[in-house]
Amino acid sequence: MKSRSSWAEPYKIKMVELLKMTTLQQRKKAIAAAGYNTFLLKSEDVYIDLLTDSGTSAMSDIQWAGMMRGDEAYAGSRNYYNLEKAVKETYGYAYLVPTHQGRGAEHLISTILIKKGDIIPGNMYFTTTRLHQELAGGQFRDIIIDEAHDPASLHPFKGNVDLEKLEKLIRQHGAEKIPYVCIATTVNMAGGQPISIDNLRQVRELTARHGIRIIHDMTRVAENAYFIQQREPGYKRKSIARIVREICDLTDGATMSAKKDALVNIGGFLALNDWDVFEEARNLVVVYEGLHTYGGLAGRDMEAMAIGIRESIDQNHIHARVGQVEYLGQQLIDAGIPIVQPIGSHGVFLDASQILPHIPQDQFPAQTLAAHLYMDAGIRAMERGVVSAGRDPKTGKHRYPKLELVRLTIPRRVYTQAHMDVIAESVMRVYNRRSQIKGMKMVYEPTYLRFFQARFEPV
Ligand SMILES: *Cc1c(COP(=O)(O)O)cnc(C)c1O
């Protein structure tokens, strides 16, 4: 028999938030009023909220105690220095610019480093990251390995860079057109898939030869480190803290959405090793976020973030966090439901194009599936497919991504194993009546990041 090692939570529950229970009729009404877009539902109408793992974590008692130690001085808050210390000690980056969340940091780095006509290669796009690159005049290029676009591929590191794709881009455009390569840990849009240290090291060698920076989208770096520990030869005995440090040391700077790994409800930062870039960022942050010692955050938020960063690299925490996601994913695999494999770090991604093969991609299969999941049991998921991919800025046509997914994102330290069971049961029910589900048409489309506010109607 295979030996078992439980992922049970390394904490106990001190306070609970009561939830409203709804009927099928109420949910049908609510999703219609929301234009069949789960982003437009009222949170109180949701039973289990799997929209995102962003800013939805439960903070620890120590973080809450830290909130009471907020130093709300306009300049030079004590909490800023605590955060700076946590970033330096945990991640090793020399200079810190706090921002209100990850996209604030993306805005700063894109504005500073990208010139019109530049090319920014990355291991798959992320919505806000690519938009800021485009708004700064650059163009994103996908350099992730082909396996990342194949939901059935069992490659252990689907976040890896295809070095040939990167080399080809450098040859085609010249290194001077590539201000940096953007490397995400783990890759959100690929289903929370990790990059290996070995691959990252090769990317470092290649970019170093051409004098190209690596900017690290470190939103889920601890989760990536966990997969390296579990899967990469030579890392079994290394601590998460050490692997996180090893990853960061191979890069030149980072954007962080602390609302994910770092266990806070709001916050982010830009971290840099390069003094000149830091100087410019510290100047620019004043224009868009706030003074460089708070960057749009309250002192208490920075304190909670400093503590959360340290909690995020604890072995027991990360084992329970990823273990819970794997528990849910394994139930769905056992029930024969097509999901992205291997199971990712922050959620389970349903393969909507396989579940609803009768719905063409321009009738939004993933958006449709998410709406039906909500109607079934009040579970709120998110579309990650053609709606999220948006339109090509040149042609104005839909971008048709190879992956048409529904993301069941698991907030950190929030739901129990019984909740995971309820989710699995609901997905199975919807799956069993999939042939009766019809697609949708878009009746309202915003200009930017349309998935947030678009409205739909059943066809
Ligand atoms: C969430 C996220 C961002 C953006 O961060 P926000 O805090 O939402 O602004 C950037 N990259 C990745 C991979 C993310 O998951």
PDB file of N, CA and C in Angstrom, residues 34-40 103 125-128 130-131 134 189 360-367 382-393 395-401 403-404 440-456:
ATOM      1  N   ALA A  34     -26.748  39.139 -13.350  1.00  0.00           N
ATOM      2  CA  ALA A  34     -25.306  39.408 -13.471  1.00  0.00           C
ATOM      3  C   ALA A  34     -24.823  39.259 -14.913  1.00  0.00           C
ATOM      4  N   GLY A  35     -25.752  39.149 -15.869  1.00  0.00           N
ATOM      5  CA  GLY A  35     -25.346  38.983 -17.265  1.00  0.00           C
ATOM      6  C   GLY A  35     -24.535  37.718 -17.470  1.00  0.00           C
ATOM      7  N   TYR A  36     -24.797  36.687 -16.695  1.00  0.00           N
ATOM      8  CA  TYR A  36     -24.104  35.387 -16.791  1.00  0.00           C
ATOM      9  C   TYR A  36     -22.589  35.524 -16.679  1.00  0.00           C
ATOM     10  N   ASN A  37     -22.173  36.577 -15.979  1.00  0.00           N
ATOM     11  CA  ASN A  37     -20.757  36.783 -15.721  1.00  0.00           C
ATOM     12  C   ASN A  37     -20.559  36.678 -14.209  1.00  0.00           C
ATOM     13  N   THR A  38     -19.792  35.691 -13.771  1.00  0.00           N
ATOM     14  CA  THR A  38     -19.642  35.448 -12.330  1.00  0.00           C
ATOM     15  C   THR A  38     -18.982  36.621 -11.613  1.00  0.00           C
ATOM     16  N   PHE A  39     -18.242  37.466 -12.380  1.00  0.00           N
ATOM     17  CA  PHE A  39     -17.637  38.655 -11.768  1.00  0.00           C
ATOM     18  C   PHE A  39     -18.696  39.649 -11.311  1.00  0.00           C
ATOM     19  N   LEU A  40     -19.897  39.577 -11.907  1.00  0.00           N
ATOM     20  CA  LEU A  40     -20.919  40.574 -11.606  1.00  0.00           C
ATOM     21  C   LEU A  40     -21.937  40.076 -10.573  1.00  0.00           C
ATOM     22  N   ARG A 103      -0.629  44.910 -10.207  1.00  0.00           N
ATOM     23  CA  ARG A 103      -0.670  45.688 -11.451  1.00  0.00           C
ATOM     24  C   ARG A 103      -0.055  47.068 -11.284  1.00  0.00           C
ATOM     25  N   TYR A 125       1.109  34.664 -21.270  1.00  0.00           N
ATOM     26  CA  TYR A 125       0.675  35.998 -20.880  1.00  0.00           C
ATOM     27  C   TYR A 125      -0.089  35.945 -19.570  1.00  0.00           C
ATOM     28  N   PHE A 126      -0.140  37.062 -18.865  1.00  0.00           N
ATOM     29  CA  PHE A 126      -1.156  37.256 -17.849  1.00  0.00           C
ATOM     30  C   PHE A 126      -1.901  38.541 -18.216  1.00  0.00           C
ATOM     31  N   THR A 127      -3.197  38.591 -17.914  1.00  0.00           N
ATOM     32  CA  THR A 127      -4.064  39.665 -18.407  1.00  0.00           C
ATOM     33  C   THR A 127      -3.502  41.068 -18.123  1.00  0.00           C
ATOM     34  N   THR A 128      -3.301  41.380 -16.844  1.00  0.00           N
ATOM     35  CA  THR A 128      -2.873  42.746 -16.510  1.00  0.00           C
ATOM     36  C   THR A 128      -1.431  42.997 -16.948  1.00  0.00           C
ATOM     37  N   ARG A 130       0.253  41.724 -19.548  1.00  0.00           N
ATOM     38  CA  ARG A 130       0.327  42.004 -20.981  1.00  0.00           C
ATOM     39  C   ARG A 130      -0.278  43.358 -21.308  1.00  0.00           C
ATOM     40  N   LEU A 131      -1.377  43.705 -20.666  1.00  0.00           N
ATOM     41  CA  LEU A 131      -2.011  44.995 -20.957  1.00  0.00           C
ATOM     42  C   LEU A 131      -1.058  46.145 -20.639  1.00  0.00           C
ATOM     43  N   GLU A 134       1.503  46.378 -23.306  1.00  0.00           N
ATOM     44  CA  GLU A 134       0.951  46.961 -24.538  1.00  0.00           C
ATOM     45  C   GLU A 134       0.714  48.461 -24.383  1.00  0.00           C
ATOM     46  N   MET A 189      -2.014  31.381 -16.097  1.00  0.00           N
ATOM     47  CA  MET A 189      -2.873  31.090 -17.243  1.00  0.00           C
ATOM     48  C   MET A 189      -2.650  29.676 -17.797  1.00  0.00           C
ATOM     49  N   PRO A 360     -19.350  26.028 -29.804  1.00  0.00           N
ATOM     50  CA  PRO A 360     -18.172  26.602 -30.470  1.00  0.00           C
ATOM     51  C   PRO A 360     -17.521  27.679 -29.603  1.00  0.00           C
ATOM     52  N   GLN A 361     -16.218  27.934 -29.846  1.00  0.00           N
ATOM     53  CA  GLN A 361     -15.493  28.841 -28.952  1.00  0.00           C
ATOM     54  C   GLN A 361     -16.065  30.266 -28.981  1.00  0.00           C
ATOM     55  N   ASP A 362     -16.696  30.667 -30.114  1.00  0.00           N
ATOM     56  CA  ASP A 362     -17.277  32.015 -30.125  1.00  0.00           C
ATOM     57  C   ASP A 362     -18.641  32.074 -29.438  1.00  0.00           C
ATOM     58  N   GLN A 363     -19.043  30.937 -28.843  1.00  0.00           N
ATOM     59  CA  GLN A 363     -20.211  30.965 -27.940  1.00  0.00           C
ATOM     60  C   GLN A 363     -19.787  30.700 -26.496  1.00  0.00           C
ATOM     61  N   PHE A 364     -18.507  30.869 -26.233  1.00  0.00           N
ATOM     62  CA  PHE A 364     -17.967  30.974 -24.880  1.00  0.00           C
ATOM     63  C   PHE A 364     -18.240  29.774 -23.963  1.00  0.00           C
ATOM     64  N   PRO A 365     -17.698  28.604 -24.321  1.00  0.00           N
ATOM     65  CA  PRO A 365     -17.955  27.406 -23.520  1.00  0.00           C
ATOM     66  C   PRO A 365     -17.550  27.540 -22.040  1.00  0.00           C
ATOM     67  N   ALA A 366     -16.422  28.174 -21.764  1.00  0.00           N
ATOM     68  CA  ALA A 366     -15.975  28.259 -20.364  1.00  0.00           C
ATOM     69  C   ALA A 366     -16.859  29.215 -19.568  1.00  0.00           C
ATOM     70  N   GLN A 367     -17.224  30.343 -20.193  1.00  0.00           N
ATOM     71  CA  GLN A 367     -18.125  31.289 -19.545  1.00  0.00           C
ATOM     72  C   GLN A 367     -19.459  30.600 -19.208  1.00  0.00           C
ATOM     73  N   MET A 382     -14.350  31.065 -12.396  1.00  0.00           N
ATOM     74  CA  MET A 382     -13.978  32.117 -13.341  1.00  0.00           C
ATOM     75  C   MET A 382     -13.624  31.543 -14.700  1.00  0.00           C
ATOM     76  N   GLU A 383     -14.025  32.251 -15.736  1.00  0.00           N
ATOM     77  CA  GLU A 383     -13.651  31.882 -17.091  1.00  0.00           C
ATOM     78  C   GLU A 383     -12.189  32.201 -17.348  1.00  0.00           C
ATOM     79  N   ARG A 384     -11.454  31.257 -17.944  1.00  0.00           N
ATOM     80  CA  ARG A 384     -10.124  31.561 -18.450  1.00  0.00           C
ATOM     81  C   ARG A 384     -10.063  30.970 -19.853  1.00  0.00           C
ATOM     82  N   GLY A 385     -10.588  31.732 -20.806  1.00  0.00           N
ATOM     83  CA  GLY A 385     -10.641  31.252 -22.181  1.00  0.00           C
ATOM     84  C   GLY A 385     -10.742  32.442 -23.103  1.00  0.00           C
ATOM     85  N   VAL A 386     -11.627  32.347 -24.070  1.00  0.00           N
ATOM     86  CA  VAL A 386     -11.684  33.370 -25.126  1.00  0.00           C
ATOM     87  C   VAL A 386     -12.114  34.743 -24.593  1.00  0.00           C
ATOM     88  N   VAL A 387     -12.956  34.761 -23.552  1.00  0.00           N
ATOM     89  CA  VAL A 387     -13.356  36.064 -23.002  1.00  0.00           C
ATOM     90  C   VAL A 387     -12.148  36.733 -22.348  1.00  0.00           C
ATOM     91  N   SER A 388     -11.414  35.978 -21.528  1.00  0.00           N
ATOM     92  CA  SER A 388     -10.220  36.530 -20.863  1.00  0.00           C
ATOM     93  C   SER A 388      -9.146  36.939 -21.864  1.00  0.00           C
ATOM     94  N   ALA A 389      -9.034  36.191 -22.966  1.00  0.00           N
ATOM     95  CA  ALA A 389      -7.961  36.464 -23.933  1.00  0.00           C
ATOM     96  C   ALA A 389      -8.189  37.790 -24.666  1.00  0.00           C
ATOM     97  N   GLY A 390      -9.419  38.256 -24.745  1.00  0.00           N
ATOM     98  CA  GLY A 390      -9.696  39.570 -25.328  1.00  0.00           C
ATOM     99  C   GLY A 390      -9.535  39.599 -26.839  1.00  0.00           C
ATOM    100  N   ARG A 391      -9.444  40.815 -27.374  1.00  0.00           N
ATOM    101  CA  ARG A 391      -9.302  40.978 -28.821  1.00  0.00           C
ATOM    102  C   ARG A 391      -7.882  41.361 -29.174  1.00  0.00           C
ATOM    103  N   ASP A 392      -7.458  40.976 -30.367  1.00  0.00           N
ATOM    104  CA  ASP A 392      -6.164  41.384 -30.892  1.00  0.00           C
ATOM    105  C   ASP A 392      -6.213  42.883 -31.154  1.00  0.00           C
ATOM    106  N   PRO A 393      -5.278  43.680 -30.569  1.00  0.00           N
ATOM    107  CA  PRO A 393      -5.377  45.131 -30.740  1.00  0.00           C
ATOM    108  C   PRO A 393      -5.251  45.560 -32.216  1.00  0.00           C
ATOM    109  N   THR A 395      -6.086  43.521 -35.206  1.00  0.00           N
ATOM    110  CA  THR A 395      -7.169  43.084 -36.086  1.00  0.00           C
ATOM    111  C   THR A 395      -8.545  43.335 -35.480  1.00  0.00           C
ATOM    112  N   GLY A 396      -8.609  43.507 -34.158  1.00  0.00           N
ATOM    113  CA  GLY A 396      -9.898  43.695 -33.510  1.00  0.00           C
ATOM    114  C   GLY A 396     -10.713  42.411 -33.385  1.00  0.00           C
ATOM    115  N   LYS A 397     -10.109  41.285 -33.763  1.00  0.00           N
ATOM    116  CA  LYS A 397     -10.827  40.000 -33.684  1.00  0.00           C
ATOM    117  C   LYS A 397     -10.575  39.326 -32.328  1.00  0.00           C
ATOM    118  N   HIS A 398     -11.505  38.434 -31.938  1.00  0.00           N
ATOM    119  CA  HIS A 398     -11.262  37.631 -30.728  1.00  0.00           C
ATOM    120  C   HIS A 398      -9.918  36.937 -30.844  1.00  0.00           C
ATOM    121  N   ARG A 399      -9.176  36.886 -29.731  1.00  0.00           N
ATOM    122  CA  ARG A 399      -8.022  35.994 -29.685  1.00  0.00           C
ATOM    123  C   ARG A 399      -8.557  34.646 -29.230  1.00  0.00           C
ATOM    124  N   TYR A 400      -8.309  33.595 -30.011  1.00  0.00           N
ATOM    125  CA  TYR A 400      -8.812  32.271 -29.638  1.00  0.00           C
ATOM    126  C   TYR A 400      -7.696  31.470 -28.975  1.00  0.00           C
ATOM    127  N   PRO A 401      -7.650  31.437 -27.649  1.00  0.00           N
ATOM    128  CA  PRO A 401      -6.579  30.686 -26.984  1.00  0.00           C
ATOM    129  C   PRO A 401      -6.817  29.180 -27.125  1.00  0.00           C
ATOM    130  N   LEU A 403      -6.403  27.137 -24.813  1.00  0.00           N
ATOM    131  CA  LEU A 403      -7.012  26.662 -23.575  1.00  0.00           C
ATOM    132  C   LEU A 403      -8.322  27.398 -23.326  1.00  0.00           C
ATOM    133  N   GLU A 404      -9.387  26.636 -23.149  1.00  0.00           N
ATOM    134  CA  GLU A 404     -10.711  27.200 -22.847  1.00  0.00           C
ATOM    135  C   GLU A 404     -11.096  26.592 -21.495  1.00  0.00           C
ATOM    136  N   MET A 440     -23.557  30.846 -25.261  1.00  0.00           N
ATOM    137  CA  MET A 440     -24.042  32.195 -24.988  1.00  0.00           C
ATOM    138  C   MET A 440     -23.515  33.176 -26.027  1.00  0.00           C
ATOM    139  N   LYS A 441     -24.175  34.344 -26.088  1.00  0.00           N
ATOM    140  CA  LYS A 441     -23.638  35.433 -26.905  1.00  0.00           C
ATOM    141  C   LYS A 441     -23.320  36.624 -25.997  1.00  0.00           C
ATOM    142  N   MET A 442     -22.318  37.423 -26.427  1.00  0.00           N
ATOM    143  CA  MET A 442     -21.927  38.579 -25.624  1.00  0.00           C
ATOM    144  C   MET A 442     -22.807  39.749 -26.016  1.00  0.00           C
ATOM    145  N   VAL A 443     -23.445  40.391 -25.035  1.00  0.00           N
ATOM    146  CA  VAL A 443     -24.337  41.500 -25.348  1.00  0.00           C
ATOM    147  C   VAL A 443     -23.776  42.842 -24.883  1.00  0.00           C
ATOM    148  N   TYR A 444     -22.731  42.814 -24.070  1.00  0.00           N
ATOM    149  CA  TYR A 444     -22.028  44.042 -23.715  1.00  0.00           C
ATOM    150  C   TYR A 444     -20.553  43.730 -23.564  1.00  0.00           C
ATOM    151  N   GLU A 445     -19.708  44.567 -24.162  1.00  0.00           N
ATOM    152  CA  GLU A 445     -18.270  44.302 -24.125  1.00  0.00           C
ATOM    153  C   GLU A 445     -17.466  45.556 -23.799  1.00  0.00           C
ATOM    154  N   PRO A 446     -16.819  45.583 -22.631  1.00  0.00           N
ATOM    155  CA  PRO A 446     -15.971  46.729 -22.286  1.00  0.00           C
ATOM    156  C   PRO A 446     -14.662  46.724 -23.102  1.00  0.00           C
ATOM    157  N   THR A 447     -13.994  47.861 -23.170  1.00  0.00           N
ATOM    158  CA  THR A 447     -12.774  47.994 -23.975  1.00  0.00           C
ATOM    159  C   THR A 447     -11.582  47.264 -23.350  1.00  0.00           C
ATOM    160  N   TYR A 448     -11.404  47.422 -22.041  1.00  0.00           N
ATOM    161  CA  TYR A 448     -10.229  46.844 -21.388  1.00  0.00           C
ATOM    162  C   TYR A 448     -10.622  45.669 -20.506  1.00  0.00           C
ATOM    163  N   LEU A 449      -9.797  44.604 -20.513  1.00  0.00           N
ATOM    164  CA  LEU A 449      -9.995  43.462 -19.616  1.00  0.00           C
ATOM    165  C   LEU A 449     -11.480  43.098 -19.547  1.00  0.00           C
ATOM    166  N   ARG A 450     -12.017  42.759 -20.712  1.00  0.00           N
ATOM    167  CA  ARG A 450     -13.469  42.638 -20.862  1.00  0.00           C
ATOM    168  C   ARG A 450     -14.104  41.585 -19.958  1.00  0.00           C
ATOM    169  N   PHE A 451     -13.299  40.561 -19.564  1.00  0.00           N
ATOM    170  CA  PHE A 451     -13.876  39.475 -18.763  1.00  0.00           C
ATOM    171  C   PHE A 451     -14.458  39.954 -17.446  1.00  0.00           C
ATOM    172  N   PHE A 452     -13.949  41.097 -16.932  1.00  0.00           N
ATOM    173  CA  PHE A 452     -14.453  41.588 -15.652  1.00  0.00           C
ATOM    174  C   PHE A 452     -15.911  42.052 -15.735  1.00  0.00           C
ATOM    175  N   GLN A 453     -16.281  42.708 -16.846  1.00  0.00           N
ATOM    176  CA  GLN A 453     -17.588  43.376 -16.875  1.00  0.00           C
ATOM    177  C   GLN A 453     -18.484  43.006 -18.054  1.00  0.00           C
ATOM    178  N   ALA A 454     -18.025  42.107 -18.921  1.00  0.00           N
ATOM    179  CA  ALA A 454     -18.844  41.723 -20.080  1.00  0.00           C
ATOM    180  C   ALA A 454     -20.150  41.074 -19.615  1.00  0.00           C
ATOM    181  N   ARG A 455     -21.212  41.218 -20.460  1.00  0.00           N
ATOM    182  CA  ARG A 455     -22.503  40.606 -20.145  1.00  0.00           C
ATOM    183  C   ARG A 455     -22.906  39.669 -21.272  1.00  0.00           C
ATOM    184  N   PHE A 456     -23.623  38.617 -20.909  1.00  0.00           N
ATOM    185  CA  PHE A 456     -23.979  37.568 -21.854  1.00  0.00           C
ATOM    186  C   PHE A 456     -25.449  37.210 -21.753  1.00  0.00           C
TER     187      PHE A 456
END
